[in-house]
CSV table of C-alpha atoms and ligand atoms in Angstrom, one decimal:
chain,number,residue,atom,x,y,z
A,1,MET,CA,46.4,135.7,33.7
A,2,PRO,CA,49.8,135.7,34.2
A,3,GLN,CA,51.6,132.8,31.7
A,4,ASN,CA,55.3,132.0,33.2
A,5,HIS,CA,57.7,131.1,29.9
A,6,ILE,CA,60.6,129.0,30.1
A,7,MET,CA,62.7,130.1,27.0
A,8,THR,CA,65.2,128.4,25.4
A,9,LYS,CA,68.1,130.0,23.8
A,10,ASP,CA,66.2,130.6,20.4
A,11,LYS,CA,63.2,131.3,21.0
A,12,GLN,CA,61.8,135.1,22.4
A,13,ILE,CA,61.8,136.3,25.2
A,14,THR,CA,58.7,138.2,25.4
A,15,THR,CA,55.4,136.8,25.9
A,16,LYS,CA,51.9,138.2,25.7
A,17,ASP,CA,51.2,137.5,29.2
A,18,THR,CA,54.4,137.9,31.2
A,19,PRO,CA,56.1,140.3,29.0
A,20,ASN,CA,60.0,140.5,29.5
A,21,TYR,CA,59.7,137.7,32.3
A,22,GLY,CA,61.1,134.2,32.0
A,23,PHE,CA,63.5,132.1,33.4
A,24,ASP,CA,65.9,130.0,30.9
A,25,ILE,CA,67.7,127.0,31.9
A,26,THR,CA,70.6,126.5,30.2
A,27,HIS,CA,73.3,124.4,31.5
A,28,LYS,CA,72.5,121.6,34.1
A,29,LEU,CA,74.7,119.2,35.9
A,30,PRO,CA,74.7,115.7,35.2
A,31,ASN,CA,73.9,114.0,37.8
A,32,SER,CA,72.3,117.2,40.4
A,33,LEU,CA,69.9,119.9,41.2
A,34,ALA,CA,72.7,122.0,39.9
A,35,ARG,CA,72.2,124.4,37.2
A,36,ALA,CA,72.7,127.7,35.1
A,37,GLY,CA,69.9,129.9,33.7
A,38,VAL,CA,69.3,133.1,33.0
A,39,LEU,CA,66.5,135.0,34.9
A,40,HIS,CA,64.6,137.4,32.0
A,41,THR,CA,63.3,140.4,34.1
A,42,PRO,CA,61.9,144.1,32.4
A,43,HIS,CA,64.8,145.6,33.9
A,44,GLY,CA,68.1,142.8,32.5
A,45,ASP,CA,69.2,140.0,32.3
A,46,ILE,CA,70.3,137.3,35.9
A,47,GLN,CA,72.8,135.6,34.9
A,48,THR,CA,72.6,132.5,37.7
A,49,PRO,CA,73.4,130.9,40.0
A,50,VAL,CA,73.6,134.3,41.6
A,51,PHE,CA,74.5,136.2,44.7
A,52,ILE,CA,71.7,138.9,45.1
A,53,VAL,CA,73.0,142.0,47.0
A,54,GLY,CA,71.0,143.8,49.7
A,55,GLY,CA,69.9,146.7,49.8
A,56,THR,CA,66.9,146.6,51.9
A,57,LYS,CA,66.3,150.6,52.5
A,58,ALA,CA,67.1,151.1,48.4
A,59,THR,CA,70.7,151.9,49.0
A,60,VAL,CA,73.4,148.9,49.4
A,61,LYS,CA,75.1,150.1,52.4
A,62,THR,CA,77.7,153.0,52.1
A,63,LEU,CA,78.2,151.8,48.5
A,64,THR,CA,77.6,153.4,45.6
A,65,ASN,CA,76.0,152.5,42.7
A,66,ASP,CA,78.8,152.4,40.4
A,67,GLN,CA,80.7,150.7,43.5
A,68,VAL,CA,77.7,147.1,43.0
A,69,ARG,CA,78.4,146.9,39.5
A,70,SER,CA,81.9,147.2,40.1
A,71,ILE,CA,81.8,144.2,42.0
A,72,ASN,CA,79.3,142.9,38.9
A,73,GLY,CA,76.7,142.7,41.2
A,74,GLN,CA,73.4,141.8,38.9
A,75,ALA,CA,71.0,142.4,41.0
A,76,ILE,CA,69.3,143.9,44.4
A,77,LEU,CA,67.1,143.1,46.6
A,78,ALA,CA,65.0,145.6,48.6
A,79,ASN,CA,62.6,145.5,51.9
A,80,THR,CA,58.6,146.2,51.9
A,81,TYR,CA,58.5,146.9,55.3
A,82,HIS,CA,61.0,149.2,56.0
A,83,LEU,CA,60.4,150.9,52.2
A,84,MET,CA,56.6,150.8,54.2
A,85,LEU,CA,57.4,152.8,56.6
A,86,ARG,CA,60.3,154.7,54.7
A,87,PRO,CA,60.5,156.6,52.8
A,88,GLY,CA,56.2,155.2,52.0
A,89,ALA,CA,56.1,152.9,48.7
A,90,ASP,CA,53.6,156.1,47.6
A,91,ILE,CA,56.9,157.4,47.4
A,92,VAL,CA,59.4,155.1,45.7
A,93,GLU,CA,56.3,155.2,42.9
A,94,GLN,CA,56.5,158.8,42.6
A,95,GLY,CA,60.0,158.8,41.6
A,96,GLY,CA,59.3,156.0,39.2
A,97,GLY,CA,60.0,152.4,41.1
A,98,LEU,CA,62.8,151.0,42.9
A,99,ALA,CA,65.2,150.6,40.1
A,100,LYS,CA,64.3,154.3,38.7
A,101,PHE,CA,64.0,155.9,42.8
A,102,MET,CA,67.6,155.0,43.3
A,103,ASN,CA,69.1,155.2,40.2
A,104,TRP,CA,69.8,151.9,40.2
A,105,ASN,CA,67.7,151.1,36.2
A,106,GLY,CA,68.6,147.5,36.3
A,107,PRO,CA,66.9,143.9,38.0
A,108,THR,CA,65.1,144.5,41.4
A,109,PHE,CA,63.5,142.2,44.0
A,110,THR,CA,61.8,143.1,47.1
A,111,ASP,CA,60.4,140.3,49.8
A,112,SER,CA,57.7,140.5,51.3
A,113,GLY,CA,58.3,142.6,55.1
A,114,GLY,CA,56.3,139.0,56.7
A,115,PHE,CA,59.8,138.7,59.0
A,116,GLN,CA,60.3,142.0,59.4
A,117,VAL,CA,57.1,142.4,60.4
A,118,PHE,CA,57.6,139.5,63.1
A,119,SER,CA,61.2,140.4,64.6
A,120,LEU,CA,61.5,144.5,63.4
A,121,GLY,CA,58.1,145.5,64.3
A,122,VAL,CA,58.7,144.6,67.5
A,123,ALA,CA,61.4,146.3,68.3
A,124,TYR,CA,60.3,149.7,69.1
A,125,LYS,CA,60.8,150.4,72.7
A,126,LYS,CA,63.2,147.1,72.9
A,127,GLY,CA,65.8,149.3,72.7
A,128,ILE,CA,69.1,149.2,70.1
A,129,ASN,CA,70.1,145.6,70.3
A,130,ALA,CA,66.2,143.9,69.8
A,131,VAL,CA,66.8,145.4,66.0
A,132,ALA,CA,70.2,144.2,65.7
A,133,ASN,CA,69.7,140.9,66.8
A,134,SER,CA,66.1,141.1,64.8
A,135,GLU,CA,68.7,142.0,62.0
A,136,GLN,CA,71.2,139.5,62.2
A,137,GLY,CA,68.4,136.8,61.4
A,138,ASP,CA,67.9,135.8,65.1
A,139,ALA,CA,64.3,135.3,65.1
A,140,GLY,CA,64.6,133.5,68.3
A,141,LYS,CA,64.9,136.1,69.9
A,142,ALA,CA,62.9,137.8,67.8
A,143,LYS,CA,60.4,135.2,68.4
A,144,ALA,CA,60.4,135.8,72.4
A,145,SER,CA,59.1,139.5,72.0
A,146,SER,CA,56.6,139.4,68.6
A,147,ASP,CA,54.7,136.9,71.0
A,148,GLN,CA,53.7,140.0,73.4
A,149,LEU,CA,53.6,142.7,70.2
A,150,ALA,CA,53.1,141.1,66.8
A,151,LYS,CA,49.5,139.8,66.8
A,152,ILE,CA,48.6,137.4,64.2
A,153,ASP,CA,45.6,136.1,63.2
A,154,GLU,CA,44.0,134.8,59.8
A,155,PHE,CA,44.0,137.4,57.5
A,156,GLY,CA,47.1,139.2,58.9
A,157,VAL,CA,49.5,141.1,61.4
A,158,ASN,CA,49.2,143.9,63.7
A,159,PHE,CA,52.5,145.5,64.4
A,160,ARG,CA,53.9,148.2,65.6
A,161,SER,CA,56.9,150.1,63.3
A,162,HIS,CA,60.2,150.0,65.3
A,163,ILE,CA,60.2,153.4,64.2
A,164,ASP,CA,57.7,155.5,66.1
A,165,GLY,CA,55.8,152.9,67.7
A,166,SER,CA,52.7,153.5,65.9
A,167,ALA,CA,50.0,150.7,64.9
A,168,LEU,CA,50.4,149.5,61.4
A,169,ARG,CA,48.6,146.2,60.1
A,170,MET,CA,49.9,143.7,57.4
A,171,THR,CA,47.9,141.7,55.1
A,172,PRO,CA,49.1,139.0,52.0
A,173,GLU,CA,46.6,141.6,50.0
A,174,SER,CA,48.4,145.3,51.1
A,175,SER,CA,51.8,142.8,51.0
A,176,MET,CA,51.0,142.9,47.4
A,177,ARG,CA,49.8,146.4,47.0
A,178,LEU,CA,53.4,147.7,48.4
A,179,GLN,CA,55.4,145.6,46.4
A,180,TRP,CA,53.4,146.9,43.4
A,181,GLN,CA,54.1,149.9,43.6
A,182,ILE,CA,57.8,149.7,45.4
A,183,GLY,CA,57.9,147.9,41.9
A,184,ALA,CA,60.3,145.2,41.8
A,185,ASP,CA,61.2,142.9,39.2
A,186,VAL,CA,60.6,139.9,41.4
A,187,HIS,CA,58.3,139.7,44.8
A,188,MET,CA,58.4,137.3,47.3
A,189,ALA,CA,54.5,136.3,49.0
A,190,PHE,CA,53.5,137.4,52.4
A,191,ASP,CA,54.4,134.3,54.9
A,192,GLU,CA,55.4,133.6,58.5
A,193,CYS,CA,58.8,131.9,58.7
A,194,PRO,CA,58.1,130.0,62.4
A,195,SER,CA,61.2,129.9,64.7
A,196,PRO,CA,62.6,126.1,63.7
A,197,LEU,CA,61.9,125.8,67.4
A,198,ALA,CA,58.5,126.0,68.1
A,199,GLU,CA,56.2,123.2,68.2
A,200,GLU,CA,55.1,120.8,65.8
A,201,SER,CA,51.2,122.0,66.3
A,202,TYR,CA,52.2,125.2,65.4
A,203,ILE,CA,54.8,124.8,62.6
A,204,ARG,CA,51.2,123.1,61.4
A,205,GLU,CA,49.3,126.0,62.1
A,206,SER,CA,51.5,128.4,60.6
A,207,LEU,CA,52.0,126.5,57.2
A,208,ALA,CA,48.9,126.5,57.3
A,209,ARG,CA,48.3,130.0,57.1
A,210,THR,CA,51.6,130.7,55.2
A,211,HIS,CA,49.2,129.1,52.7
A,212,GLU,CA,46.1,130.4,53.1
A,213,TRP,CA,48.2,134.2,52.7
A,214,ALA,CA,49.7,132.5,49.4
A,215,ARG,CA,46.8,131.8,47.9
A,216,LEU,CA,44.9,135.4,48.9
A,217,SER,CA,49.1,136.6,47.9
A,218,LYS,CA,48.5,135.0,43.9
A,219,ILE,CA,44.9,136.6,43.6
A,220,GLU,CA,45.3,140.7,44.3
A,221,HIS,CA,48.9,139.5,42.7
A,222,ASP,CA,46.8,139.0,39.4
A,223,LYS,CA,44.0,141.6,40.2
A,224,ILE,CA,47.0,144.2,39.6
A,225,TRP,CA,48.9,143.2,36.9
A,226,GLN,CA,45.8,143.3,35.0
A,227,GLU,CA,45.9,146.7,36.6
A,228,HIS,CA,48.7,147.4,35.4
A,229,GLN,CA,49.0,145.6,32.2
A,230,GLN,CA,45.5,147.7,30.9
A,231,ALA,CA,48.2,151.0,31.7
A,232,GLY,CA,50.2,149.5,29.6
A,233,LYS,CA,53.2,148.6,32.5
A,234,PRO,CA,55.3,145.7,32.3
A,235,TYR,CA,54.9,142.9,34.4
A,236,GLN,CA,56.5,142.4,38.0
A,237,ALA,CA,56.9,138.7,38.8
A,238,LEU,CA,55.3,136.9,42.3
A,239,TRP,CA,57.1,134.0,43.6
A,240,GLY,CA,55.7,131.6,46.3
A,241,VAL,CA,57.3,131.2,49.6
A,242,VAL,CA,57.8,127.3,50.9
A,243,GLN,CA,57.6,127.3,54.7
A,244,GLY,CA,57.5,123.7,56.5
A,245,ALA,CA,60.7,124.0,59.8
A,246,ARG,CA,62.3,120.8,59.5
A,247,ILE,CA,59.1,117.9,59.0
A,248,GLU,CA,59.6,116.1,55.8
A,249,GLU,CA,55.9,115.7,55.2
A,250,LEU,CA,55.1,118.9,55.7
A,251,ARG,CA,57.9,121.1,53.5
A,252,ARG,CA,56.8,118.3,50.7
A,253,GLU,CA,53.2,119.3,51.4
A,254,SER,CA,54.1,123.1,51.3
A,255,ALA,CA,56.2,122.6,48.1
A,256,ARG,CA,53.3,121.1,46.2
A,257,PHE,CA,50.5,123.2,47.5
A,258,ILE,CA,53.0,126.3,46.2
A,259,SER,CA,53.7,124.9,43.1
A,260,ASP,CA,49.6,124.6,42.3
A,261,LEU,CA,49.4,128.0,42.6
A,262,ASP,CA,50.9,128.7,39.3
A,263,VAL,CA,53.7,131.5,40.9
A,264,ASP,CA,56.4,132.5,39.0
A,265,GLY,CA,59.0,131.5,40.8
A,266,PHE,CA,59.9,130.2,44.6
A,267,GLY,CA,61.7,131.2,47.7
A,268,ILE,CA,62.6,128.1,50.3
A,269,GLY,CA,62.0,129.7,53.7
A,270,GLY,CA,63.3,128.5,57.1
A,271,ILE,CA,65.8,129.4,59.2
A,272,PHE,CA,68.9,126.7,57.9
A,273,GLU,CA,71.8,125.1,59.1
A,274,PRO,CA,74.5,124.0,56.4
A,275,ALA,CA,73.4,120.3,57.3
A,276,GLU,CA,69.7,120.9,56.3
A,277,ILE,CA,70.3,122.3,52.8
A,278,PRO,CA,70.2,118.7,51.9
A,279,THR,CA,67.2,117.8,53.9
A,280,ALA,CA,65.1,120.5,54.3
A,281,VAL,CA,65.2,122.4,50.7
A,282,ASN,CA,66.2,119.7,49.3
A,283,TRP,CA,62.8,117.9,50.4
A,284,ALA,CA,61.6,121.3,49.0
A,285,VAL,CA,62.7,121.9,45.7
A,286,GLN,CA,62.0,117.9,44.8
A,287,GLU,CA,58.5,118.7,44.5
A,288,LEU,CA,58.7,122.3,42.9
A,289,PRO,CA,58.9,122.2,38.9
A,290,GLU,CA,62.0,122.2,37.3
A,291,ASP,CA,61.6,125.2,35.3
A,292,LYS,CA,61.1,128.0,37.7
A,293,PRO,CA,63.7,130.0,39.8
A,294,LYS,CA,64.1,129.1,43.5
A,295,HIS,CA,65.2,131.6,45.5
A,296,LEU,CA,67.1,130.4,48.8
A,297,LEU,CA,65.6,133.1,52.0
A,298,GLY,CA,67.0,132.0,54.9
A,299,MET,CA,70.4,131.7,54.7
A,300,GLY,CA,72.9,132.0,56.7
A,301,ASN,CA,76.1,133.3,56.5
A,302,GLN,CA,78.0,130.2,56.2
A,303,ILE,CA,80.4,130.1,52.6
A,304,SER,CA,79.0,126.3,52.0
A,305,ASP,CA,75.7,127.3,52.0
A,306,LEU,CA,76.5,128.5,48.8
A,307,PHE,CA,77.7,125.2,47.7
A,308,LEU,CA,74.9,123.3,48.6
A,309,GLY,CA,72.7,125.5,47.7
A,310,VAL,CA,73.3,125.3,44.0
A,311,GLU,CA,73.9,121.8,44.7
A,312,TYR,CA,70.2,121.4,45.7
A,313,GLY,CA,68.8,123.3,43.3
A,314,ILE,CA,69.4,126.9,44.3
A,315,ASP,CA,69.3,129.7,41.5
A,316,THR,CA,69.7,132.8,43.5
A,317,PHE,CA,70.5,133.9,47.3
A,318,ASP,CA,70.4,136.6,49.4
A,319,CYS,CA,71.7,137.8,52.8
A,320,ILE,CA,72.8,141.1,54.4
A,321,ALA,CA,76.0,139.4,56.8
A,322,PHE,CA,78.8,139.7,54.5
A,323,THR,CA,78.4,143.8,54.1
A,324,ARG,CA,77.3,143.9,57.7
A,325,GLN,CA,80.1,141.8,58.3
A,326,GLY,CA,82.3,144.1,57.0
A,327,ARG,CA,80.9,146.9,58.7
A,328,ASN,CA,82.5,145.2,62.1
A,329,GLY,CA,85.8,144.6,60.4
A,330,SER,CA,85.2,141.4,60.1
A,331,CYS,CA,86.2,140.5,56.0
A,332,TYR,CA,86.1,137.4,54.2
A,333,THR,CA,89.5,135.4,52.1
A,334,ALA,CA,90.1,132.1,51.4
A,335,THR,CA,91.4,131.0,54.0
A,336,GLY,CA,88.2,131.6,56.2
A,337,ARG,CA,87.8,135.1,58.2
A,338,ILE,CA,89.8,137.6,59.3
A,339,ASN,CA,88.8,140.3,62.1
A,340,ILE,CA,90.9,143.1,60.4
A,341,LYS,CA,90.9,145.5,63.7
A,342,ASN,CA,93.4,142.9,65.2
A,343,THR,CA,96.0,144.1,66.7
A,344,GLN,CA,98.8,142.3,64.3
A,345,PHE,CA,97.3,144.3,61.2
A,346,LYS,CA,98.1,147.1,62.5
A,347,THR,CA,102.1,147.0,61.1
A,348,ASP,CA,100.9,143.7,57.3
A,349,PHE,CA,101.3,146.1,54.1
A,350,THR,CA,99.8,142.9,52.3
A,351,PRO,CA,96.8,143.2,51.2
A,352,LEU,CA,93.0,141.5,53.1
A,353,ASP,CA,93.1,138.7,50.9
A,354,PRO,CA,96.2,138.6,48.2
A,355,GLU,CA,94.4,136.6,45.9
A,356,CYS,CA,91.0,139.1,45.5
A,357,ALA,CA,90.3,141.3,42.5
A,358,CYS,CA,88.0,143.9,44.5
A,359,TYR,CA,89.3,147.8,44.3
A,360,THR,CA,90.3,147.4,48.1
A,361,CYS,CA,92.7,144.6,47.5
A,362,GLN,CA,94.4,145.5,44.5
A,363,ASN,CA,94.7,149.6,46.5
A,364,HIS,CA,95.2,149.5,50.1
A,365,THR,CA,96.6,147.5,52.5
A,366,LYS,CA,95.9,145.7,55.9
A,367,ALA,CA,97.8,148.0,58.6
A,368,TYR,CA,95.6,150.5,56.6
A,369,ILE,CA,92.4,149.4,57.1
A,370,ASN,CA,93.1,148.7,60.5
A,371,HIS,CA,94.2,152.6,60.9
A,372,LEU,CA,91.4,153.1,59.5
A,373,PHE,CA,88.8,151.3,61.7
A,374,LYS,CA,90.6,152.7,65.2
A,375,ALA,CA,90.4,156.5,63.4
A,376,ASP,CA,86.6,156.1,63.9
A,377,GLU,CA,86.9,156.9,59.2
A,378,LEU,CA,84.1,155.6,57.3
A,379,LEU,CA,86.4,155.1,53.7
A,380,ALA,CA,87.2,152.0,56.0
A,381,LEU,CA,83.3,151.2,56.0
A,382,THR,CA,83.2,151.6,52.2
A,383,LEU,CA,86.3,149.1,51.3
A,384,ASN,CA,85.6,146.4,53.5
A,385,SER,CA,82.0,146.7,52.6
A,386,LEU,CA,84.0,146.5,48.6
A,387,HIS,CA,85.5,143.6,49.6
A,388,ASN,CA,82.9,141.4,51.3
A,389,GLU,CA,80.3,141.8,48.9
A,390,PHE,CA,82.4,141.0,46.1
A,391,PHE,CA,83.9,137.9,47.6
A,392,VAL,CA,80.5,136.2,48.0
A,393,VAL,CA,79.2,138.1,44.4
A,394,ASN,CA,82.4,136.5,43.2
A,395,LEU,CA,81.9,133.0,45.0
A,396,VAL,CA,78.8,132.5,43.2
A,397,ASP,CA,79.9,133.8,40.2
A,398,ARG,CA,82.6,131.2,40.4
A,399,ILE,CA,80.4,128.5,41.7
A,400,ARG,CA,78.0,128.7,38.3
A,401,GLN,CA,81.1,128.9,35.9
A,402,SER,CA,82.1,125.0,37.6
A,403,VAL,CA,77.9,123.8,36.9
A,404,ILE,CA,78.8,125.5,32.9
A,405,ASP,CA,82.2,123.8,33.1
A,406,GLY,CA,81.3,120.1,34.7
A,407,THR,CA,83.8,120.8,37.6
A,408,PHE,CA,81.7,122.0,40.2
A,409,TYR,CA,82.5,119.4,42.9
A,410,ASP,CA,86.2,119.6,42.9
A,411,PHE,CA,85.5,123.4,42.4
A,412,LYS,CA,83.2,122.2,46.2
A,413,ALA,CA,85.8,120.2,47.9
A,414,SER,CA,89.1,122.3,47.2
A,415,TYR,CA,87.6,125.4,48.1
A,416,LEU,CA,85.6,124.5,51.3
A,417,GLU,CA,88.7,122.5,52.2
A,418,ARG,CA,90.9,124.8,51.9
A,419,TYR,CA,88.6,127.3,53.6
A,420,PHE,CA,87.9,125.3,56.9
A,421,LYS,CA,91.2,123.8,56.6
A,422,LYS,CA,89.6,120.5,57.3
A,423,PRO,CA,87.4,118.4,54.5
A,424,PHE,CA,83.6,119.6,54.3
A,425,ASN,CA,80.9,117.2,55.5
A,426,PRO,CA,77.4,119.2,55.8
B,501,LIG,ZN1,89.3,142.5,47.8
């Protein structure tokens, strides 16, 4: 039976049952849920809080692994749905598992594929916009079409591949099998993420299903771990997902249910507005054991989410919007976002962000990147992805340091006031 272990600095990291996996809280911010720690995985340690780099299809779009390391990327999150379709979880397994297959050789996560089954898994023949909208996390639009094409039942979901329209099925058990094959260090339990705008009766029904799926995910997970253990393979952790939309009673109930399953960590699911973190996320975190790591699933691209998430006890984040926006020309700076394609930058020979230490800002000007976009040159996508991903990874690293130094609240207030050009009130 896998046991989750919390290590102090002096104790050994490895345990008999879950070798090389554990979470160690090293610093706590007084009078707050914020903390800094170390997540130990078979592929290395992760300093938390951390922004996990999006590697949906076993690649960080437009960046090499060396470039990801150059921006201090510590871990990569790939997607089970995408990898089961292409190249197939069995191919990733044959390639030595996700970390080796993509030659990253560092810590990796997978999400369960549930969100994409409900959103992308219905986009076939709906045109590219359906896919693009889903990738932006536009659950409202995705939900509208999923009602027609993704068929959900008590035990799983029937859906169609967005690539070729073939009929497929995903269940809690198959999601677990696929994730163990893909071989990331941390897996997420299969869940349904209902639109926060859905009727309360639907949210209740969906939550009951998510809980049953989490229970089945854990049973299957334990079964597969026994098989792997006998074969001498390393542990892969399972984090359960808390849902419950914006309803306090359901959030708390969900957190208690998932916590009772004795999973290794938690994903807080939902589609959050910044103002919901002090409520929906906080309700869940209050009910969860303090000593296990927590991931914010479904954060938007709001810079303030990173501060609020840490403040309310989140340890790990991911969001693909930052690189996608970069590829579209939108760049983050300490004083807000700019669109580098705008004509005003044609003769601006300063860096994207004069305070930024990334490769792009150390070597290139806005005028040059503006030119690359105008000329449809691929280097534009790499330079902007490098910059935006560095921006967000580095910001979470600074937030982490402010928790350690005890300066979190001052840093949050001054940073967000400058970024939004007015005092920040969620
Ligand atoms: Zn930069």
